[in-house]
mmCIF file of C-alpha atoms in Angstrom:
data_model
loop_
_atom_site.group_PDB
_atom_site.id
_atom_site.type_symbol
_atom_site.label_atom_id
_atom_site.label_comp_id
_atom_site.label_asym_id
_atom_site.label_seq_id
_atom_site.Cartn_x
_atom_site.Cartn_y
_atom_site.Cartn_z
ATOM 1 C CA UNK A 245 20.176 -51.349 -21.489
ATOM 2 C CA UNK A 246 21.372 -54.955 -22.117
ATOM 3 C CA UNK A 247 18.944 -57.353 -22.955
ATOM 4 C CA UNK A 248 20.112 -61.175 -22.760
ATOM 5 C CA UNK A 249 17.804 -64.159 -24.808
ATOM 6 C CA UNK A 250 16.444 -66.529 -22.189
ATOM 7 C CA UNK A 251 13.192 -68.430 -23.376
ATOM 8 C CA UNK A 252 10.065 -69.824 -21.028
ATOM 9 C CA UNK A 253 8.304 -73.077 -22.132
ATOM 10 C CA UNK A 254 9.514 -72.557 -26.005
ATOM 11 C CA UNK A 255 9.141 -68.952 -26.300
ATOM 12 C CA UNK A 256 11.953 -66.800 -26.737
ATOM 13 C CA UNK A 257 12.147 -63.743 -24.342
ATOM 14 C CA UNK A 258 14.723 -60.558 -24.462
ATOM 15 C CA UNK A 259 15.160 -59.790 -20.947
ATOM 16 C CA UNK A 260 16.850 -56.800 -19.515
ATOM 17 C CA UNK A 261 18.142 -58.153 -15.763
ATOM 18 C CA UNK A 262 17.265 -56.133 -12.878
ATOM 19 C CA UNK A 263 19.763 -57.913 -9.748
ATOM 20 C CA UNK A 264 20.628 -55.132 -7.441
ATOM 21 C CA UNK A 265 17.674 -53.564 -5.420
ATOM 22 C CA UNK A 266 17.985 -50.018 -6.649
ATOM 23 C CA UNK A 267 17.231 -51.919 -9.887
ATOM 24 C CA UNK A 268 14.248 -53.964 -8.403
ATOM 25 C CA UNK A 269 13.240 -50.708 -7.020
ATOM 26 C CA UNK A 270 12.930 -48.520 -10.814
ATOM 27 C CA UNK A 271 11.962 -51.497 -12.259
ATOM 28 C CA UNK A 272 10.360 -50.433 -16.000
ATOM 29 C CA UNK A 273 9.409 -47.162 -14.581
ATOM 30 C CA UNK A 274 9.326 -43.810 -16.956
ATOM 31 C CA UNK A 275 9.665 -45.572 -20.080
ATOM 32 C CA UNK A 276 7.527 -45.196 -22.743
ATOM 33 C CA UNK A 277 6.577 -48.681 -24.106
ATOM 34 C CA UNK A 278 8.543 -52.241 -24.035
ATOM 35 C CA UNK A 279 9.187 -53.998 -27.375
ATOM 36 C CA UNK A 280 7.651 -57.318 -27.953
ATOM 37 C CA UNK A 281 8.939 -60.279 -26.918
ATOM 38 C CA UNK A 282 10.708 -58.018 -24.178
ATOM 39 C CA UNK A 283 10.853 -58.000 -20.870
ATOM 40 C CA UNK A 284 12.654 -57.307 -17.207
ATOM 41 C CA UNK A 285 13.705 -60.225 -15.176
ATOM 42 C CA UNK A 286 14.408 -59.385 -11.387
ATOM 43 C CA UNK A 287 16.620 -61.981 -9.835
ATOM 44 C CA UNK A 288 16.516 -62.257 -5.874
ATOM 45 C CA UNK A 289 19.232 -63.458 -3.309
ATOM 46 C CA UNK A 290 16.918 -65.947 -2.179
ATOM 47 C CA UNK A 291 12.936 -66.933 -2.154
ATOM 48 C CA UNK A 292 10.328 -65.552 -0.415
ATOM 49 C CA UNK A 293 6.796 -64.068 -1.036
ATOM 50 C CA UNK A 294 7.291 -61.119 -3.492
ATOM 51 C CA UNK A 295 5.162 -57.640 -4.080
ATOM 52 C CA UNK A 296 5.122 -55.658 -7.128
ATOM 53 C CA UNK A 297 3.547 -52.088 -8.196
ATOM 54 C CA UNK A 298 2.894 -49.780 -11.111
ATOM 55 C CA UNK A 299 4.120 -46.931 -9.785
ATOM 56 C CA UNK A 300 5.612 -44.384 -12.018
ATOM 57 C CA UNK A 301 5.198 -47.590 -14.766
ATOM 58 C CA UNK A 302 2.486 -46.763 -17.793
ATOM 59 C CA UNK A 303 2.784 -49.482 -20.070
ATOM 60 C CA UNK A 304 0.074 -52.487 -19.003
ATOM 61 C CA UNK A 305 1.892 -55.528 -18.172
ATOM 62 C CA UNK A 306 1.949 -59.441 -16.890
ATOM 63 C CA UNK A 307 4.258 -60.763 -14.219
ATOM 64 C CA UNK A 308 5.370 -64.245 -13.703
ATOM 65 C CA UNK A 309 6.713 -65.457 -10.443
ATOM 66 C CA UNK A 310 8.961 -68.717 -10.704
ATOM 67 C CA UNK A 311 10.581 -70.591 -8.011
ATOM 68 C CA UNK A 312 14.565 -71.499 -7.713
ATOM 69 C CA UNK A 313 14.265 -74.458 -10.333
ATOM 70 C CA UNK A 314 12.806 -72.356 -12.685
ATOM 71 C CA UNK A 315 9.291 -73.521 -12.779
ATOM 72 C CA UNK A 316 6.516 -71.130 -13.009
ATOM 73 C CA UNK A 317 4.327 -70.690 -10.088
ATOM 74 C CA UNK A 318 1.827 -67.895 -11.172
ATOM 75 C CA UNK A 319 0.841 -65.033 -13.553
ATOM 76 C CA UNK A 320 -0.596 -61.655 -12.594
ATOM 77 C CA UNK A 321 -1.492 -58.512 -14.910
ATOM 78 C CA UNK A 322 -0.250 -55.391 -13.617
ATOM 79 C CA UNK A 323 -2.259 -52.340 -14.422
ATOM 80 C CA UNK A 324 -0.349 -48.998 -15.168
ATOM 81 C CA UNK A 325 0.196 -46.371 -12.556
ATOM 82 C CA UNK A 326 -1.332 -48.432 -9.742
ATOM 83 C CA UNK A 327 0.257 -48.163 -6.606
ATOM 84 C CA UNK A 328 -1.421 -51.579 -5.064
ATOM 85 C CA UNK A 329 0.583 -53.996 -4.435
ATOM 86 C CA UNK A 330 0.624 -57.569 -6.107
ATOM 87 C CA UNK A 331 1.588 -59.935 -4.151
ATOM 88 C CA UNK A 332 2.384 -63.424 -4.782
ATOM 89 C CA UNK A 333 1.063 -66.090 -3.351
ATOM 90 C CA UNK A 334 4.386 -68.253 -2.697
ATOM 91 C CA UNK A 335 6.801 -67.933 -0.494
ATOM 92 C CA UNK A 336 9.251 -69.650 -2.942
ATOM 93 C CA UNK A 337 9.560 -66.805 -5.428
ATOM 94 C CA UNK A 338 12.962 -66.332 -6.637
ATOM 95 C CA UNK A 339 12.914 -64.983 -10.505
ATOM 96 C CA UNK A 340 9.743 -62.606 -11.749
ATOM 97 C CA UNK A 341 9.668 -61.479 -15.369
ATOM 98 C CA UNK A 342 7.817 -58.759 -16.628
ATOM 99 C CA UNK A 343 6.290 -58.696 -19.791
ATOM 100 C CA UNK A 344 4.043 -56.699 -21.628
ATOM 101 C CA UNK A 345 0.329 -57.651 -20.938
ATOM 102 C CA UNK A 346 -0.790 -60.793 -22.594
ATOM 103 C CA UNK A 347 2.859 -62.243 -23.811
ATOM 104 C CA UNK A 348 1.649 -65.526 -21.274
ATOM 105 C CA UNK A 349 -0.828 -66.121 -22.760
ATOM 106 C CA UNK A 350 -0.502 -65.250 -26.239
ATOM 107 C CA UNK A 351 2.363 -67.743 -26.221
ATOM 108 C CA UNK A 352 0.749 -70.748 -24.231
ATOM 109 C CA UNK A 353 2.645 -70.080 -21.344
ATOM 110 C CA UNK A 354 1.225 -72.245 -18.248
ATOM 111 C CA UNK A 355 1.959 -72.593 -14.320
ATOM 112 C CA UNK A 356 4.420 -75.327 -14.586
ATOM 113 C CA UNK A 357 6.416 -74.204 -17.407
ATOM 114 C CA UNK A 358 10.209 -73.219 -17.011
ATOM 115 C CA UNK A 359 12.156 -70.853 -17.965
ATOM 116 C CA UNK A 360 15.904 -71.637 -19.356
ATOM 117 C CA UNK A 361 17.799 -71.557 -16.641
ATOM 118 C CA UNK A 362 21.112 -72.161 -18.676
ATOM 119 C CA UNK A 363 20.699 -68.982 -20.399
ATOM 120 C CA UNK A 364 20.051 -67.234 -16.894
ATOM 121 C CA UNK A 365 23.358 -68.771 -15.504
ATOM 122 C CA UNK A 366 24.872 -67.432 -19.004
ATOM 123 C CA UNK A 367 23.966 -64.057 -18.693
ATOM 124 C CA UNK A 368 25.037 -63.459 -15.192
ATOM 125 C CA UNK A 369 28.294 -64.987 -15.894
ATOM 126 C CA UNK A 370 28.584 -62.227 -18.583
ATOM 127 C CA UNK A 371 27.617 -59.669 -16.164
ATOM 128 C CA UNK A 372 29.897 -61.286 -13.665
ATOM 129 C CA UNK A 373 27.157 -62.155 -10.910
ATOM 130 C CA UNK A 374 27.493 -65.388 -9.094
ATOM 131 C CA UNK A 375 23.912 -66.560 -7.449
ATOM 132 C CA UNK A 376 23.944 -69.260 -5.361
ATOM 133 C CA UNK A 377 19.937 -69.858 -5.235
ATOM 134 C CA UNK A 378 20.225 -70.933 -8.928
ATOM 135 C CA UNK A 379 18.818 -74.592 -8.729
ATOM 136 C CA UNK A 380 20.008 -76.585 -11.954
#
């Protein structure tokens, strides 16, 4: 598992990236617990509305939907093992991280803050993934 430093707002994040859909499909699933100030960043080929669920996935977390400039449109908590789906309420959803519950707001993180999309570019160029929604 390679995790890659991208921050939101001023807050420093190691993200594991999740870019293929097998990988959007597993998700955190089976594991145990999620260090702090880690987290899984899905990347989609384009934005749309997104849905998330819990299941198979027992740690408690928050997810953070953020549009193709990087800006972040809304926070939900995800509750472990539930099979609901969350759905966002944008269509424009093109990054969600998942953290472990209360990250956002532990570290002042607001709708309308950003998240580094310079390190994003950086770490797919390391994993040799080219995506063309990336807004600079």
């Amino acid at each position: 598992q390679t995790y890659f430093p991208i921050s939101i707002a001023e807050s420093k994040l190691q993200l594991q990236l999740a870019l293929k859909t097998v990988e959007h499909q597993k998700g955190l699933m089976y594991r145990e617990s999620l260090d702090d100030d880690h987290g899984m960043l899905f990347l989609f080929d384009r934005p749309d509305k997104r849905s998330f669920w819990m299941k198979n996935t027992r740690i408690p977390l928050d997810i953070g939907f953020f549009d193709s400039y990087g800006q972040l449109l809304e926070i939900h908590k995800l509750f472990p093992y539930d099979e609901n789906t969350v759905n966002s309420r944008s269509c424009e959803v093109l990054i969600a991280v998942e953290t472990n519950r209360g990250w956002y707001a532990a570290n002042g993180i607001q709708v309308g803050d950003r998240i580094d999309m310079s390190s994003l570019t950086s770490a797919l160029k390391g994993l040799n993934h080219k995506n063309i929604s990336i807004k600079p």
